[in-house]
Coordinates of C-alpha atoms and ligand atoms in Angstrom, one line a residue:
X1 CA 202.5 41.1 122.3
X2 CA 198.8 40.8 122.9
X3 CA 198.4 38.6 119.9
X4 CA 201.4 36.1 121.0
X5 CA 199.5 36.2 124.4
X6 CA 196.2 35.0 122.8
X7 CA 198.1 32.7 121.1
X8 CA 199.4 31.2 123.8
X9 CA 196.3 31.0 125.7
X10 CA 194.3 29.4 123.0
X11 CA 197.0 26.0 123.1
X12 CA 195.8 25.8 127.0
X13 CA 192.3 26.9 126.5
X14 CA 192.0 23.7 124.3
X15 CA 193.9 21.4 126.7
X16 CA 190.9 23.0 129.3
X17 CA 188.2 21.5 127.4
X18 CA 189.5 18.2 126.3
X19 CA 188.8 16.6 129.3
X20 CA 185.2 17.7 130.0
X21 CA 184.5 16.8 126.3
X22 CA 185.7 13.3 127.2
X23 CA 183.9 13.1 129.8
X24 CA 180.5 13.7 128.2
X25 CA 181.0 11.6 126.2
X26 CA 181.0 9.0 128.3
X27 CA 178.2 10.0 129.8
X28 CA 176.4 10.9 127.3
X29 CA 173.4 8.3 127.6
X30 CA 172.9 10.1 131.0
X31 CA 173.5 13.4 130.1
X32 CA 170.4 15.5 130.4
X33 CA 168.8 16.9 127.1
X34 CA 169.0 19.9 125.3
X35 CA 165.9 20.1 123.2
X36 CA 165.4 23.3 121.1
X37 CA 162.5 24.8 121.1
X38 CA 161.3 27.3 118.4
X39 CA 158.1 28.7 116.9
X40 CA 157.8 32.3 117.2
X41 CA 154.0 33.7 117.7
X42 CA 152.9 33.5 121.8
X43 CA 152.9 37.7 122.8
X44 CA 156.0 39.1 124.8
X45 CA 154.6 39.1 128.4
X46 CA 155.8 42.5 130.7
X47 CA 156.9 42.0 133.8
X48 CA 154.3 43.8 136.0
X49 CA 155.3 47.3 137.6
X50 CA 155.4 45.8 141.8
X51 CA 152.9 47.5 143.9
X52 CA 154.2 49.4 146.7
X53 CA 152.7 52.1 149.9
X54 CA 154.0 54.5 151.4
X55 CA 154.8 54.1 155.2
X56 CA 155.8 56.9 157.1
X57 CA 157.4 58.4 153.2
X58 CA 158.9 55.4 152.6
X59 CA 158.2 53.2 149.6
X60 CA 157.8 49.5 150.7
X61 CA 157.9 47.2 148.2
X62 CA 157.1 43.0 149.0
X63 CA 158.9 40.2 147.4
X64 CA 158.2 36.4 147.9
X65 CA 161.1 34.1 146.3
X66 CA 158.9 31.0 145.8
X67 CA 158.9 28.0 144.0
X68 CA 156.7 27.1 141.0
X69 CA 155.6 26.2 137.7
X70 CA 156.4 27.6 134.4
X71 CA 155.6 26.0 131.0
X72 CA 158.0 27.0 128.4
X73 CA 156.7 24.0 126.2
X74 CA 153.3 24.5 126.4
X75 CA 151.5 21.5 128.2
X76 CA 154.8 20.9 130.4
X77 CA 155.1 22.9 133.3
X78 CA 158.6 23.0 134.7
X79 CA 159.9 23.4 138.3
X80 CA 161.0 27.2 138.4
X81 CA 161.4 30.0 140.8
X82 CA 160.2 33.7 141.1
X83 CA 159.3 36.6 143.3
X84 CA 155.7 37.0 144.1
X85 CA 154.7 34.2 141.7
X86 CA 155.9 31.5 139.6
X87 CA 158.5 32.5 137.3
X88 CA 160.8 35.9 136.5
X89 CA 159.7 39.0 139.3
X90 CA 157.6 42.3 139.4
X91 CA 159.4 45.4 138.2
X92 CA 160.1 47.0 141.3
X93 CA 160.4 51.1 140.2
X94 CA 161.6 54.1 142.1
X95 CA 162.8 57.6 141.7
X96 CA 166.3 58.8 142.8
X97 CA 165.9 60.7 146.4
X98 CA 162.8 58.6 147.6
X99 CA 163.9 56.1 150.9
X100 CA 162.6 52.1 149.9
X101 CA 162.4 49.3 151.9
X102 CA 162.1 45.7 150.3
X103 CA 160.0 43.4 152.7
X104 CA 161.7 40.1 151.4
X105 CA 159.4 36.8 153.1
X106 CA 161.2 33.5 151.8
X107 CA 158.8 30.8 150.9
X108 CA 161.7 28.7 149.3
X109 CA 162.9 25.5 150.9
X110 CA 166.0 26.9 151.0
X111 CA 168.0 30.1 152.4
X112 CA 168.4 32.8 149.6
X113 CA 169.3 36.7 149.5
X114 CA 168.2 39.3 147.3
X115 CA 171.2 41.4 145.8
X116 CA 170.0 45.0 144.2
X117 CA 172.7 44.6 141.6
X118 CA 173.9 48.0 140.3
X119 CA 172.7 50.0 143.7
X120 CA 174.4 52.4 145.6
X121 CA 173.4 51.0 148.9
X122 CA 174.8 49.8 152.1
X123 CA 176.7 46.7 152.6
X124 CA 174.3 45.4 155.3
X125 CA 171.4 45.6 152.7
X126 CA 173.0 44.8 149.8
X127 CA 172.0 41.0 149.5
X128 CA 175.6 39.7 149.2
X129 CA 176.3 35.9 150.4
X130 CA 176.4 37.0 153.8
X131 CA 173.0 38.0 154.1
X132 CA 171.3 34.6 154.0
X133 CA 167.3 34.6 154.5
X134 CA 166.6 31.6 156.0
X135 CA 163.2 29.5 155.0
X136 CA 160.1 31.1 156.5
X137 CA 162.7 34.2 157.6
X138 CA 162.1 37.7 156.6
X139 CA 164.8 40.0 155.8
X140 CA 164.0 44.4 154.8
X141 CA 166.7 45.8 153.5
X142 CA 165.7 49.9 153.4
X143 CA 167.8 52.6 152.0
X144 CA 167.8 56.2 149.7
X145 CA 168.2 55.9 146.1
X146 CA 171.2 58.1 145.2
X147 CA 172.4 57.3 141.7
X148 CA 170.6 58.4 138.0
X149 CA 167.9 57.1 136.1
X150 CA 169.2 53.0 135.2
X151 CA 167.9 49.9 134.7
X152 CA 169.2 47.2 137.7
X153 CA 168.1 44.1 138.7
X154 CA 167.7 42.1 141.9
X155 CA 168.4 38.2 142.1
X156 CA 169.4 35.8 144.6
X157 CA 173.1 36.1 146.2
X158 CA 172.9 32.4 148.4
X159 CA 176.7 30.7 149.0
X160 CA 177.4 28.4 146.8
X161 CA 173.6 28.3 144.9
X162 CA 173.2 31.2 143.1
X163 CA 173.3 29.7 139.9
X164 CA 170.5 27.3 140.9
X165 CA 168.2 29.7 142.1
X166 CA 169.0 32.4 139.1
X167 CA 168.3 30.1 136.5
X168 CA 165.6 28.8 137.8
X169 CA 163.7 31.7 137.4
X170 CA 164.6 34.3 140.4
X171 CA 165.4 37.7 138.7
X172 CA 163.5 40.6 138.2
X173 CA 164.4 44.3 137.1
X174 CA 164.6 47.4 139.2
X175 CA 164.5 50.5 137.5
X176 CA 164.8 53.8 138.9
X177 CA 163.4 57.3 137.4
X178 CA 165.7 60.6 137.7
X179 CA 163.9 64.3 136.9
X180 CA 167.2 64.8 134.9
X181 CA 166.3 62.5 132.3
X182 CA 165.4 64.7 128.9
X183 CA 161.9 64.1 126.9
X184 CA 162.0 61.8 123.4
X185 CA 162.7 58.5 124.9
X186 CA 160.3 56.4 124.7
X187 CA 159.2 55.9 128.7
X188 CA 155.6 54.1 128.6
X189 CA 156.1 51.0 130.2
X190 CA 154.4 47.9 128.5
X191 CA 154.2 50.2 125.5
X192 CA 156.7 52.2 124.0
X193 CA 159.4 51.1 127.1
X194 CA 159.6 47.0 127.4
X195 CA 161.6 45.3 129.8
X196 CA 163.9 42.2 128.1
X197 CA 164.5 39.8 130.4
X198 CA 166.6 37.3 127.6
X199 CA 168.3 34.1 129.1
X200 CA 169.1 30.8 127.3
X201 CA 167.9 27.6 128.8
X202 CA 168.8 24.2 128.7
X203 CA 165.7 21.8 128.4
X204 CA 164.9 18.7 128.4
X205 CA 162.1 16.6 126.2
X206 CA 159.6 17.1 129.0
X207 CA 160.0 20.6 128.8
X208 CA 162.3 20.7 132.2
X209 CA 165.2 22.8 132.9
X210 CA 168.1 21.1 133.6
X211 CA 171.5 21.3 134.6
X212 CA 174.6 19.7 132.6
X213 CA 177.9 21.4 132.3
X214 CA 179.8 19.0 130.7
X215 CA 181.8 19.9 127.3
X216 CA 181.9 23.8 128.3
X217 CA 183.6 26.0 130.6
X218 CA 180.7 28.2 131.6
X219 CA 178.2 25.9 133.1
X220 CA 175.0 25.1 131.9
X221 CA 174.6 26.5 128.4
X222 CA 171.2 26.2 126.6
X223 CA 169.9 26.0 123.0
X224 CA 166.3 28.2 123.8
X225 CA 166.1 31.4 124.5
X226 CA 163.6 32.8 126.6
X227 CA 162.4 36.4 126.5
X228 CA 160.2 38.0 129.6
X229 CA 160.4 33.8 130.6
X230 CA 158.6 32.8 127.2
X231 CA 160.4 31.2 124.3
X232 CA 159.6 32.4 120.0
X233 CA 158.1 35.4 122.0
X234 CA 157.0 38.8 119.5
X235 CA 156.3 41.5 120.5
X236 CA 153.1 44.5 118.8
X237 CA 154.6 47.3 118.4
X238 CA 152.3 50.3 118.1
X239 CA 154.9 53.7 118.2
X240 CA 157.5 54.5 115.7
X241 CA 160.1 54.2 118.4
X242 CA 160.2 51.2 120.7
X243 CA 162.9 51.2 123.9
X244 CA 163.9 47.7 125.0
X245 CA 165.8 47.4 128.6
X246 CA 168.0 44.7 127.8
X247 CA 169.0 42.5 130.5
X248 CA 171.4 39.2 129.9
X249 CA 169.8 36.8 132.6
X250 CA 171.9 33.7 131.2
X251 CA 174.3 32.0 134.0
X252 CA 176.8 31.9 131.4
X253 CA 176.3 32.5 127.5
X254 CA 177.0 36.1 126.0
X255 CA 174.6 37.6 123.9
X256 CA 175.4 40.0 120.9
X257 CA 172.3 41.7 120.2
X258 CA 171.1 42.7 116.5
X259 CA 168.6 43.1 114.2
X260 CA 168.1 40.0 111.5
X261 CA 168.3 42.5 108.7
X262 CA 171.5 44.1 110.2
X263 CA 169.6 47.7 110.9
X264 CA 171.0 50.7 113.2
X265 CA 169.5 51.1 116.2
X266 CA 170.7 53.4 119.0
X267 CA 172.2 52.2 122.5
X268 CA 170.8 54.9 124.9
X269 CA 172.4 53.3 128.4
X270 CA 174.3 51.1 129.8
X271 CA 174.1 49.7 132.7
X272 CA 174.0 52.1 135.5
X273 CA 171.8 55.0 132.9
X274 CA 172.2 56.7 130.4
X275 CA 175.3 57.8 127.9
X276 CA 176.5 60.9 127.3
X277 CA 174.3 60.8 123.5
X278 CA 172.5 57.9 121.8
X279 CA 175.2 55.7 120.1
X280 CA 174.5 54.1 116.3
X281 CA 175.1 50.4 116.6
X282 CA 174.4 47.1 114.6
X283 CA 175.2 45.2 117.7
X284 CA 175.7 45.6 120.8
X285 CA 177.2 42.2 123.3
X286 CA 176.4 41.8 126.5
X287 CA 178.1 39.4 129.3
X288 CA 175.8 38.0 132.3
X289 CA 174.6 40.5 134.2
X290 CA 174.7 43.5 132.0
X291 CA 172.1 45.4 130.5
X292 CA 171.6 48.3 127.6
X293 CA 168.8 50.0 127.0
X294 CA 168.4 50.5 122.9
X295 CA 165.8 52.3 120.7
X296 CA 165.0 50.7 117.8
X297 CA 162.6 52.5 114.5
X298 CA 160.2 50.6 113.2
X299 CA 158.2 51.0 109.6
X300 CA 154.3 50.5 109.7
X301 CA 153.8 46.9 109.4
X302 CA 157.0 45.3 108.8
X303 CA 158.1 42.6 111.4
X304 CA 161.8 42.1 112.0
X305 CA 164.0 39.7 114.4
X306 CA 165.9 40.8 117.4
X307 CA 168.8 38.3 117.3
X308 CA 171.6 37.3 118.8
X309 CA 174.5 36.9 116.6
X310 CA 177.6 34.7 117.3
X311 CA 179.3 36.8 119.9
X312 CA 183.0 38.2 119.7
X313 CA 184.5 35.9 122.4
X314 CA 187.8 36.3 121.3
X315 CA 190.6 33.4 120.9
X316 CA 187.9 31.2 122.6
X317 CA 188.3 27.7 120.7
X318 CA 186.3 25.3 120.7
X319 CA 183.9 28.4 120.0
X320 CA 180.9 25.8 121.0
X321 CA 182.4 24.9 124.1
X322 CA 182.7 28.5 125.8
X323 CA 179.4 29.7 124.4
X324 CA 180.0 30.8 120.8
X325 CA 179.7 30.2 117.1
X326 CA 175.7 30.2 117.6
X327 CA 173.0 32.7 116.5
X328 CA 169.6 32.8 118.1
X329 CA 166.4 34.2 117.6
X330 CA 165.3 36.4 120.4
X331 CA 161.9 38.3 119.9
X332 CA 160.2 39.2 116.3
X333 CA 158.8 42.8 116.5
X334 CA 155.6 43.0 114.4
X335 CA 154.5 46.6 113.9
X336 CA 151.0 47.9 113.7
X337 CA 149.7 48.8 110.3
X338 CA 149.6 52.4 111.7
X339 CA 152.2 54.0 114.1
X340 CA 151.5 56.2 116.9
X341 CA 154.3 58.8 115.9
X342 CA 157.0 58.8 118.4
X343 CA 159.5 62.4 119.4
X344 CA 163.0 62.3 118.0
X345 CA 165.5 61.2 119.7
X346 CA 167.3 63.9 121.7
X347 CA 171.2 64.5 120.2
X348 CA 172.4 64.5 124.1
X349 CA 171.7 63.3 127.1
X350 CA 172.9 63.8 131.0
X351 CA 176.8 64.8 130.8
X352 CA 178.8 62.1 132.1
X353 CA 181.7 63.9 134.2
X354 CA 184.9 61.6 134.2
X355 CA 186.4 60.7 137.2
X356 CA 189.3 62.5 138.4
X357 CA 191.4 59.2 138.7
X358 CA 195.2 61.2 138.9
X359 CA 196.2 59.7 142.7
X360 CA 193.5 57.4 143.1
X361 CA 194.2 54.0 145.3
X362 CA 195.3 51.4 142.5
X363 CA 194.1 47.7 142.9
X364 CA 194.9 44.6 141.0
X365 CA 192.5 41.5 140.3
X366 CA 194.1 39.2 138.4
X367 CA 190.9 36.2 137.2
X368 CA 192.6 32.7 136.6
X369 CA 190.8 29.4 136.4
X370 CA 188.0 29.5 139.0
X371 CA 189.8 32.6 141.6
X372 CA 190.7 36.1 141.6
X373 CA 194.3 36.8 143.3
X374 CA 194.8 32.9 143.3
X375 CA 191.8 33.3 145.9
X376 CA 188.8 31.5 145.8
X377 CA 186.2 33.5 148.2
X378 CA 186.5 32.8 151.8
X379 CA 183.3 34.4 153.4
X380 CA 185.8 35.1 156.9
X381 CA 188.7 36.6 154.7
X382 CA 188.5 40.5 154.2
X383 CA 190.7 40.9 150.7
X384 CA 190.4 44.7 150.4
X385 CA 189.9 47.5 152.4
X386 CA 188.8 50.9 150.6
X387 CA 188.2 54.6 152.1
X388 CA 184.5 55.4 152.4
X389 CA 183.6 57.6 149.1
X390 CA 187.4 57.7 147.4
X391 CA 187.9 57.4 144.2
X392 CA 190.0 54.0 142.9
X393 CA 191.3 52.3 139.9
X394 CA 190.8 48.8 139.3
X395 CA 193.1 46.6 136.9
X396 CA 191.4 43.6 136.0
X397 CA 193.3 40.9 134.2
X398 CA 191.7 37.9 132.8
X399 CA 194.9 35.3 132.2
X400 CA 192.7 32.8 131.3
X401 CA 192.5 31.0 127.7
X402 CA 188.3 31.7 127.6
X403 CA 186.6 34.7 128.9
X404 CA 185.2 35.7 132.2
X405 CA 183.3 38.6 133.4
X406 CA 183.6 41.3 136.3
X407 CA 180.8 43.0 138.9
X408 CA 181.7 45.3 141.5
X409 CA 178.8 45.1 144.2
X410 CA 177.6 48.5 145.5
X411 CA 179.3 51.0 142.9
X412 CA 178.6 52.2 139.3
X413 CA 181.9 52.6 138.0
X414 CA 183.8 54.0 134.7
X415 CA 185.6 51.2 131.8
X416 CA 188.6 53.6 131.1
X417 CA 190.8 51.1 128.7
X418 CA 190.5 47.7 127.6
X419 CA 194.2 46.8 126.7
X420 CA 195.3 50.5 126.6
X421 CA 192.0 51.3 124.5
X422 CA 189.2 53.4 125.4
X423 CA 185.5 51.7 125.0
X424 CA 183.6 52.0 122.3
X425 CA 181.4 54.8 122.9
X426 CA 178.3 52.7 123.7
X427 CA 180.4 51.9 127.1
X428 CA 181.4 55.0 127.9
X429 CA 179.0 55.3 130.6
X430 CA 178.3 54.0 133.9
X431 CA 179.0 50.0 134.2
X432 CA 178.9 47.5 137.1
X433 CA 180.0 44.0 135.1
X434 CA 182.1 44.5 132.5
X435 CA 183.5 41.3 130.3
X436 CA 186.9 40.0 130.1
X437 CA 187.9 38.0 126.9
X438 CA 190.8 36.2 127.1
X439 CA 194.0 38.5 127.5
X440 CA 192.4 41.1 128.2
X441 CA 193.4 43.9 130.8
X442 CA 190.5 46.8 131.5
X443 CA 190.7 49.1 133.9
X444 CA 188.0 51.2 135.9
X445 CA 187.6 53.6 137.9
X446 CA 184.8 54.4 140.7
X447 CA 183.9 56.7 143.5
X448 CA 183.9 54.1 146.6
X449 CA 180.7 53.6 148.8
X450 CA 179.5 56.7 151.2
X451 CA 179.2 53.7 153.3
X452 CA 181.3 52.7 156.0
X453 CA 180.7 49.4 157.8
X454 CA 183.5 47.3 159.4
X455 CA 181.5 44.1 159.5
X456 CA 179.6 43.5 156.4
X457 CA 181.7 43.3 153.1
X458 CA 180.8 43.9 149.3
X459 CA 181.1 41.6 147.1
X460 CA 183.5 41.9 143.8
X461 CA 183.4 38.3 141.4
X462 CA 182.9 36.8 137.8
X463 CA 179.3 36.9 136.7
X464 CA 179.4 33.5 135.2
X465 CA 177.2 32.4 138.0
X466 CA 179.1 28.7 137.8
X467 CA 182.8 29.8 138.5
X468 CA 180.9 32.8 141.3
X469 CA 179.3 29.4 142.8
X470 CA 182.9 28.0 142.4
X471 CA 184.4 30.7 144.3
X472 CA 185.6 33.1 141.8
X473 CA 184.6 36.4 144.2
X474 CA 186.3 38.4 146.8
X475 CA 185.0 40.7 149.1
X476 CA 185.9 44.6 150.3
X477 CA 184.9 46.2 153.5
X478 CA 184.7 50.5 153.2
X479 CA 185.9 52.2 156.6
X480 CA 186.3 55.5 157.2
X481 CA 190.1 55.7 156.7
X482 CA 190.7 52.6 154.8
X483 CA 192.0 50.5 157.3
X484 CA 189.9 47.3 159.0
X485 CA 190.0 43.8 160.6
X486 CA 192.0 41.4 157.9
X487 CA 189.1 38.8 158.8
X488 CA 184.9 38.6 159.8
X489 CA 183.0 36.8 162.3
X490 CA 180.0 35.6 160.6
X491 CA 177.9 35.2 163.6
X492 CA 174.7 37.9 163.7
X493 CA 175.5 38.4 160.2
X494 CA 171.7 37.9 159.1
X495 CA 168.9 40.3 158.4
Ligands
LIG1 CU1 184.3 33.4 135.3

């Protein structure tokens, strides 16, 4: 049945692209470029841990959104975006139980938000669309870390824009420290531990980014991949064990991470902390937004290429035209000629309890073309009410003939079946976006926010930050008994 249904889709899915096709090419003398760019040799750059101080025990962190340049070619500096400087953002890093507070000043010419994405955090400081920062305006969201050991992120959240501002540099990682986690991970950062920032981007011959989303479904798709914001980027690695936080910043293209000569690393989390036990891969995909940490062994002075192999995007076809049927070349790893030795790995980590999900509150998002319920977002329009802290089920059903994504803002929640399967076991652990190829059904489950608040929603959309700009999103307000206004004022909405 499943099969038939694929089948089906793939007769409309390419119908759906015909058109655009067309259409670039007629324009194609206008269309910007998309100029690979390759070479691998200039050192993977680390994000740099943000500085923070301690006000009255609270940890206060600063970010600037800003605008910049950025040379990816070197000699042709780009326009870009980032926090505190030109490009990408610090690592802002806490431990679970401490109270923060992000002082967000916005230097951009435009109103933004930050979004902490994977927190457990209040609606009101949560970044969503609603939460505009106006140019020159400050905003300080504050609240208590309350979830594991993970590696999130923070980018911008603005109406309508956030694939402009995303791709043009805004994102940076947030990762937050447990006392639960057990020893013989790698956990120096900048030297056994490395942040992964990997999007592709679309340039032109002068070494701009640029925007053209003609001929695919998922907005701009580019032909260079940037790692940590530098393209052909290696990494020295100096321990027998190297941990790389994985993070797909694209707007739109899937990655399926690998090794060039096909070795097994281990996938140690996903993307709200750890798994249950390190998990033997050869690949692991990963959807905008989502993030594994992996360990990877290394020999004494052998080099080998992180990759990305064509992803599994299903019935997808033209494979070109909904970001597959490529490889790239991430990062080379060059290894010292001597090793410091690194601990095994442990055999277990934290236990992940499963939810108890028998009588949980059962929803239904059904993701065709650019909505979700035959929705596109309306910022005044409350679609979903939930009960502070209960536990719910979420059926999410892509109908569409090429493949979308989900996030759930403010909860970490559980993938329980992907067309009546369990996950593999590198899923099985706490997720926020999981993908959708086309046809399939997944469910979840997740324990609600402890947050009640009757005027400022959560945010639930695709990750494909093109059809989220589009209006492919919903939102949910948490009360304390479930019930609320069916629509929002707007007004005194701001930080
Ligand atoms: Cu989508």
């Amino acid at each position: 049945m499943l099969l038939s249904r694929r089948q089906l889709l793939r007769a409309t899915a390419a119908a759906t692209v015909l058109a655009p096709t067309l259409a670039s090419t007629l324009s194609s003398c206008a269309a910007p470029e998309d100029v690979p760019q390759v070479g691998f040799g200039t050192p993977l750059p680390v994000p740099p841990l943000a500085e923070s101080r301690l006000d009255g025990g609270v940890r206060v962190f600063s970010l600037a959104p800003q605008a910049g340049k950025h040379e990816f070619v070197p000699g042709k500096p780009a326009d870009s975006m980032g926090y505190n400087g030109s490009y990408l953002g610090p690592t802002l890093r806490a431990a679970r139980g401490e109270r923060v507070r992000i002082d967000i000043r916005n230097q951009l010419g435009d109103p933004t938000t930050v979004h902490f994405h994977g927190m457990r955090l209040p609606a009101a400081d949560d970044g969503g669309p609603h939460l505009a920062i106006e140019p020159g305006a400050t905003g300080s969201p504050a609240w208590t870390i309350d979830q594991p050991a993970a590696t999130l992120w923070y980018h911008p959240h603005p109406h309508g824009s956030t694939e402009k501002q995303l791709s043009l540099g805004l994102v940076g990682l947030f990762v937050i420290d447990d006392d639960q986690s057990p020893g013989g991970l790698p956990h120096a950062y900048g030297v056994d531990d490395f942040p992964l920032i990997v999007q592709d981007r679309r340039l032109d011959a002068n070494g701009q980014l640029t925007f053209d989303s003609s001929g695919n479904s998922l907005g701009t798709l580019g032909s260079s991949i940037a790692a940590n914001g530098v393209l052909g980027a290696t990494l020295a690695v100096t321990t027998q064990r190297v941990r790389l936080r994985l993070l797909n910043a694209s707007g739109g293209r899937w990655f399926n991470f690998g090794f060039a000569d096909g070795r097994t690393f281990h996938v140690v989390a996903s993307d709200g902390g750890l798994l249950a036990a390190p998990v033997p891969v050869t690949r692991v995909q990963l959807s905008p937004a989502e993030r594994a940490e992996i360990v990877v062994s290394m020999a004494p002075g052998e080099s080998v290429m992180l990759r990305s192999f064509a992803p599994e995007l299903g019935s997808v076809n033209p494979a070109d035209a909904f970001g597959g049927g490529r490889d790239f070349d991430v990062v080379r790893l060059d290894a010292a000629a001597t090793l410091a030795p690194s601990p095994a790995l442990p055999a277990a980590f934290a236990v992940i309890p499963a939810l108890e999900v028998s009588g949980a509150h059962i929803r239904s998002f059904t993701l065709n073309g650019r909505n979700i319920n035959n929705h596109t977002v309306d910022m005044n329009r409350v679609d979903e009410i939930v009960k502070k802290g209960s536990t719910e089920v979420w059926l999410v059903d892509n109908t569409n003939a090429y493949q979308h994504n989900f996030h759930v803002h403010g909860v970490q929640f559980q993938l329980l079946d992907v067309n009546g399967t369990p996950p593999p076991a590198h899923v099985r652990g706490w997720k926020d976006t999981i993908p959708l190829l086309p046809g399939d059904r997944s469910r979840i489950a997740m324990r609600m926010p402890a947050y009640a608040d009757a005027k400022v929603p959560y945010m639930y959309h695709c990750h494909v930050v093109t059809h989220e700009d589009q209006g492919m999103m919903g939102q949910y307000l948490v009360t304390e008994d479930g019930t609320g206004p069916s629509s929002l004022s707007m007004e005194g909405m701001q930080h």
